[in-house]
PDB file of C-alpha atoms in Angstrom:
ATOM      1  CA  MET A   1       0.000   0.000   0.000  1.00 34.00           C
ATOM      2  CA  PRO A   2       1.458   3.357  -0.938  1.00 33.00           C
ATOM      3  CA  SER A   3       1.980   5.748   1.906  1.00 31.00           C
ATOM      4  CA  GLU A   4       1.286   9.423   1.601  1.00 29.00           C
ATOM      5  CA  ASP A   5       3.923  12.027   2.247  1.00 28.00           C
ATOM      6  CA  LEU A   6       3.279  13.915   5.467  1.00 24.00           C
ATOM      7  CA  HIS A   7       3.847  17.134   3.559  1.00 27.00           C
ATOM      8  CA  ALA A   8       1.545  16.335   0.641  1.00 31.00           C
ATOM      9  CA  HIS A   9      -0.740  19.153  -0.428  1.00 29.00           C
ATOM     10  CA  SER A  10      -4.090  19.155  -2.124  1.00 31.00           C
ATOM     11  CA  SER A  11      -4.733  21.092  -5.315  1.00 30.00           C
ATOM     12  CA  HIS A  12      -5.885  23.970  -3.100  1.00 29.00           C
ATOM     13  CA  GLY A  13      -2.532  24.231  -1.333  1.00 29.00           C
ATOM     14  CA  VAL A  14      -3.926  23.032   1.995  1.00 30.00           C
ATOM     15  CA  ALA A  15      -1.901  20.373   3.782  1.00 34.00           C
ATOM     16  CA  ARG A  16      -3.661  17.004   3.771  1.00 41.00           C
ATOM     17  CA  ALA A  17      -3.577  14.562   6.636  1.00 46.00           C
ATOM     18  CA  SER A  18      -1.319  11.604   5.978  1.00 49.00           C
ATOM     19  CA  ALA A  19      -2.843   8.155   5.727  1.00 55.00           C
ATOM     20  CA  ALA A  20      -1.430   7.464   9.187  1.00 59.00           C
ATOM     21  CA  THR A  21      -3.365  10.281  10.852  1.00 75.00           C
ATOM     22  CA  ARG A  22      -6.645  10.373   8.948  1.00 84.00           C
ATOM     23  CA  PRO A  23      -9.822   9.333  10.727  1.00 93.00           C
ATOM     24  CA  VAL A  24     -10.955   5.758  10.171  1.00 95.00           C
ATOM     25  CA  VAL A  25     -14.425   4.346   9.502  1.00 97.00           C
ATOM     26  CA  PHE A  26     -14.759   0.664  10.400  1.00 98.00           C
ATOM     27  CA  LEU A  27     -17.384  -0.529   7.963  1.00 98.00           C
ATOM     28  CA  ASP A  28     -19.839  -3.368   8.181  1.00 98.00           C
ATOM     29  CA  VAL A  29     -21.821  -3.836   4.961  1.00 98.00           C
ATOM     30  CA  ASP A  30     -24.891  -5.996   5.636  1.00 97.00           C
ATOM     31  CA  GLY A  31     -27.455  -3.814   7.369  1.00 98.00           C
ATOM     32  CA  VAL A  32     -25.357  -0.667   6.820  1.00 98.00           C
ATOM     33  CA  LEU A  33     -24.905  -0.394   3.047  1.00 98.00           C
ATOM     34  CA  ALA A  34     -26.715  -3.554   1.941  1.00 98.00           C
ATOM     35  CA  LEU A  35     -30.240  -4.655   2.684  1.00 96.00           C
ATOM     36  CA  GLY A  36     -31.061  -8.252   1.823  1.00 93.00           C
ATOM     37  CA  GLY A  37     -27.567  -8.671   0.376  1.00 92.00           C
ATOM     38  CA  VAL A  38     -28.063  -5.851  -2.157  1.00 96.00           C
ATOM     39  CA  LEU A  39     -26.020  -2.659  -1.943  1.00 98.00           C
ATOM     40  CA  ILE A  40     -28.354   0.343  -1.638  1.00 98.00           C
ATOM     41  CA  ASP A  41     -27.256   3.361  -3.669  1.00 98.00           C
ATOM     42  CA  SER A  42     -28.502   5.957  -1.163  1.00 98.00           C
ATOM     43  CA  CYS A  43     -26.614   4.281   1.706  1.00 98.00           C
ATOM     44  CA  VAL A  44     -23.436   4.010  -0.380  1.00 98.00           C
ATOM     45  CA  LYS A  45     -23.659   7.712  -1.270  1.00 98.00           C
ATOM     46  CA  LYS A  46     -24.079   8.656   2.396  1.00 98.00           C
ATOM     47  CA  LEU A  47     -20.953   6.681   3.270  1.00 98.00           C
ATOM     48  CA  VAL A  48     -18.955   8.306   0.469  1.00 98.00           C
ATOM     49  CA  ARG A  49     -20.042  11.780   1.649  1.00 98.00           C
ATOM     50  CA  LEU A  50     -19.094  10.894   5.224  1.00 98.00           C
ATOM     51  CA  VAL A  51     -15.639   9.630   4.247  1.00 97.00           C
ATOM     52  CA  LEU A  52     -14.879  12.577   1.964  1.00 97.00           C
ATOM     53  CA  SER A  53     -16.210  15.246   4.341  1.00 96.00           C
ATOM     54  CA  SER A  54     -14.216  13.845   7.274  1.00 95.00           C
ATOM     55  CA  ASP A  55     -11.105  13.114   5.157  1.00 94.00           C
ATOM     56  CA  ALA A  56     -11.290   9.547   6.467  1.00 95.00           C
ATOM     57  CA  HIS A  57     -10.187   6.100   5.353  1.00 95.00           C
ATOM     58  CA  VAL A  58     -12.337   2.978   5.377  1.00 97.00           C
ATOM     59  CA  ILE A  59     -11.341  -0.241   7.117  1.00 97.00           C
ATOM     60  CA  LEU A  60     -13.536  -3.188   6.222  1.00 98.00           C
ATOM     61  CA  SER A  61     -14.818  -4.989   9.300  1.00 98.00           C
ATOM     62  CA  THR A  62     -17.588  -6.696   7.356  1.00 97.00           C
ATOM     63  CA  SER A  63     -17.873 -10.410   6.659  1.00 95.00           C
ATOM     64  CA  TRP A  64     -17.707  -9.392   2.968  1.00 96.00           C
ATOM     65  CA  ARG A  65     -13.927  -9.037   3.397  1.00 96.00           C
ATOM     66  CA  ALA A  66     -13.651 -12.843   3.502  1.00 95.00           C
ATOM     67  CA  ILE A  67     -15.226 -13.378   0.074  1.00 95.00           C
ATOM     68  CA  PRO A  68     -13.042 -11.942  -2.710  1.00 96.00           C
ATOM     69  CA  ALA A  69     -15.883 -11.486  -5.234  1.00 96.00           C
ATOM     70  CA  MET A  70     -18.081  -9.641  -2.711  1.00 96.00           C
ATOM     71  CA  LYS A  71     -15.179  -7.501  -1.540  1.00 96.00           C
ATOM     72  CA  GLN A  72     -14.284  -6.612  -5.139  1.00 97.00           C
ATOM     73  CA  HIS A  73     -17.913  -5.749  -5.931  1.00 97.00           C
ATOM     74  CA  LEU A  74     -18.082  -3.513  -2.851  1.00 98.00           C
ATOM     75  CA  LEU A  75     -14.887  -1.701  -3.851  1.00 97.00           C
ATOM     76  CA  GLU A  76     -16.169  -1.189  -7.398  1.00 97.00           C
ATOM     77  CA  VAL A  77     -19.466   0.240  -6.136  1.00 98.00           C
ATOM     78  CA  LEU A  78     -17.715   2.581  -3.695  1.00 98.00           C
ATOM     79  CA  VAL A  79     -15.366   3.872  -6.411  1.00 98.00           C
ATOM     80  CA  ALA A  80     -18.257   4.287  -8.874  1.00 98.00           C
ATOM     81  CA  ALA A  81     -20.033   6.367  -6.204  1.00 98.00           C
ATOM     82  CA  GLY A  82     -17.048   8.728  -5.999  1.00 98.00           C
ATOM     83  CA  LEU A  83     -14.822   7.256  -3.299  1.00 98.00           C
ATOM     84  CA  PRO A  84     -11.158   7.369  -4.325  1.00 97.00           C
ATOM     85  CA  GLN A  85      -9.807   3.814  -4.333  1.00 94.00           C
ATOM     86  CA  ASP A  86      -6.989   4.729  -1.946  1.00 94.00           C
ATOM     87  CA  ARG A  87      -9.536   5.630   0.748  1.00 96.00           C
ATOM     88  CA  VAL A  88     -10.159   1.932   1.425  1.00 96.00           C
ATOM     89  CA  LEU A  89      -7.088   1.404   3.551  1.00 93.00           C
ATOM     90  CA  GLY A  90      -7.534  -2.237   4.500  1.00 94.00           C
ATOM     91  CA  GLN A  91      -9.489  -4.592   6.686  1.00 97.00           C
ATOM     92  CA  THR A  92      -9.596  -5.876  10.215  1.00 97.00           C
ATOM     93  CA  PRO A  93      -7.798  -9.139  10.953  1.00 96.00           C
ATOM     94  CA  PHE A  94      -9.721 -12.366  11.370  1.00 95.00           C
ATOM     95  CA  CYS A  95      -9.635 -13.396  15.043  1.00 92.00           C
ATOM     96  CA  GLU A  96     -10.278 -16.908  16.307  1.00 90.00           C
ATOM     97  CA  SER A  97     -13.293 -15.755  18.284  1.00 90.00           C
ATOM     98  CA  GLY A  98     -14.886 -14.186  15.218  1.00 88.00           C
ATOM     99  CA  GLU A  99     -15.945 -11.296  17.447  1.00 94.00           C
ATOM    100  CA  ARG A 100     -16.106  -8.088  15.437  1.00 96.00           C
ATOM    101  CA  THR A 101     -15.173  -5.920  18.428  1.00 96.00           C
ATOM    102  CA  GLU A 102     -12.044  -8.003  19.029  1.00 96.00           C
ATOM    103  CA  GLU A 103     -11.090  -7.660  15.351  1.00 97.00           C
ATOM    104  CA  ILE A 104     -11.532  -3.874  15.430  1.00 96.00           C
ATOM    105  CA  LEU A 105      -9.532  -3.536  18.633  1.00 95.00           C
ATOM    106  CA  ALA A 106      -6.789  -5.778  17.175  1.00 95.00           C
ATOM    107  CA  TRP A 107      -6.546  -3.469  14.146  1.00 95.00           C
ATOM    108  CA  LEU A 108      -6.334  -0.415  16.407  1.00 94.00           C
ATOM    109  CA  ALA A 109      -3.628  -2.088  18.522  1.00 93.00           C
ATOM    110  CA  LYS A 110      -1.540  -2.609  15.384  1.00 92.00           C
ATOM    111  CA  ASN A 111      -2.185   0.966  14.236  1.00 90.00           C
ATOM    112  CA  PRO A 112      -1.881   3.052  17.432  1.00 83.00           C
ATOM    113  CA  GLN A 113      -1.613   6.319  15.492  1.00 75.00           C
ATOM    114  CA  GLN A 114      -5.299   5.859  14.585  1.00 64.00           C
ATOM    115  CA  ASN A 115      -6.540   5.580  18.165  1.00 65.00           C
ATOM    116  CA  ARG A 116      -7.874   9.141  18.329  1.00 79.00           C
ATOM    117  CA  ARG A 117     -10.395   9.549  15.516  1.00 91.00           C
ATOM    118  CA  TRP A 118     -12.344   6.489  14.470  1.00 95.00           C
ATOM    119  CA  VAL A 119     -15.906   5.284  14.267  1.00 97.00           C
ATOM    120  CA  VAL A 120     -17.603   1.917  13.837  1.00 98.00           C
ATOM    121  CA  LEU A 121     -20.711   1.643  11.627  1.00 98.00           C
ATOM    122  CA  ASP A 122     -22.472  -1.655  12.286  1.00 98.00           C
ATOM    123  CA  ASP A 123     -25.931  -3.155  12.609  1.00 98.00           C
ATOM    124  CA  LEU A 124     -24.720  -5.525  15.320  1.00 96.00           C
ATOM    125  CA  ASP A 125     -25.021  -3.957  18.744  1.00 96.00           C
ATOM    126  CA  LEU A 126     -21.406  -3.725  19.862  1.00 96.00           C
ATOM    127  CA  SER A 127     -22.118  -1.098  22.525  1.00 93.00           C
ATOM    128  CA  GLU A 128     -21.542  -3.492  25.418  1.00 92.00           C
ATOM    129  CA  ASN A 129     -17.803  -3.155  24.946  1.00 94.00           C
ATOM    130  CA  ARG A 130     -16.761   0.025  26.752  1.00 94.00           C
ATOM    131  CA  LYS A 131     -13.684   0.352  24.526  1.00 93.00           C
ATOM    132  CA  LEU A 132     -16.034   1.348  21.689  1.00 94.00           C
ATOM    133  CA  SER A 133     -17.761   4.002  23.782  1.00 93.00           C
ATOM    134  CA  GLY A 134     -18.025   7.247  21.837  1.00 92.00           C
ATOM    135  CA  HIS A 135     -16.970   5.501  18.633  1.00 95.00           C
ATOM    136  CA  PHE A 136     -19.890   3.182  17.858  1.00 97.00           C
ATOM    137  CA  ILE A 137     -22.903   4.036  15.696  1.00 98.00           C
ATOM    138  CA  LEU A 138     -25.665   1.415  15.677  1.00 98.00           C
ATOM    139  CA  VAL A 139     -27.308   1.275  12.258  1.00 98.00           C
ATOM    140  CA  ASP A 140     -30.850  -0.058  11.927  1.00 98.00           C
ATOM    141  CA  PRO A 141     -30.651  -3.033   9.530  1.00 97.00           C
ATOM    142  CA  ALA A 142     -34.161  -2.246   8.288  1.00 97.00           C
ATOM    143  CA  THR A 143     -33.080   1.137   6.890  1.00 97.00           C
ATOM    144  CA  GLY A 144     -29.322   0.985   6.460  1.00 98.00           C
ATOM    145  CA  LEU A 145     -27.155   4.062   6.852  1.00 98.00           C
ATOM    146  CA  THR A 146     -29.359   7.102   7.471  1.00 98.00           C
ATOM    147  CA  ASP A 147     -28.535  10.803   7.445  1.00 98.00           C
ATOM    148  CA  GLU A 148     -28.776  10.772  11.259  1.00 98.00           C
ATOM    149  CA  CYS A 149     -26.248   7.934  11.574  1.00 98.00           C
ATOM    150  CA  ALA A 150     -23.903   9.594   9.082  1.00 98.00           C
ATOM    151  CA  GLU A 151     -24.135  12.902  10.985  1.00 97.00           C
ATOM    152  CA  ALA A 152     -23.402  11.148  14.297  1.00 97.00           C
ATOM    153  CA  ALA A 153     -20.406   9.430  12.698  1.00 97.00           C
ATOM    154  CA  LEU A 154     -19.146  12.722  11.277  1.00 97.00           C
ATOM    155  CA  ALA A 155     -19.431  14.346  14.711  1.00 95.00           C
ATOM    156  CA  SER A 156     -17.451  11.473  16.223  1.00 93.00           C
ATOM    157  CA  LEU A 157     -14.741  11.754  13.563  1.00 93.00           C
ATOM    158  CA  THR A 158     -14.372  15.521  13.598  1.00 90.00           C
ATOM    159  CA  GLY A 159     -15.284  16.365  17.190  1.00 78.00           C
TER     160      GLY A 159
END
């Protein structure tokens, strides 16, 4: 994965955050972007707006990361919706327990520079783990990512 220069500048001359210091969105797909296994355009667009407006990167925490064809389809849809391909930084590791919270925390432990600004978007209620407090947005799997959830995530990433 290419790393960005800490002194890189955008076309507007404003210093950009390096990949190592950008906010991170841990992304589940089913129930967040996909309903019934189908990616929903309006949810995808909300995610793209969130990532671009917060200058964030995406880390896949979804089960889709384990199936190459599904992962590739997701990446293609995100890019087609306007997300630069380099904004999908990677994925959480697979842990023996299969617990999503453990996988997210393992990724954060390996990337301590990211421990300040991150958010988890998931339809599984992970709120019982206090380590996610202030970073977890529960998405209703009946509606997917809503404006309210995206705004709460943006506040968590930029606040």
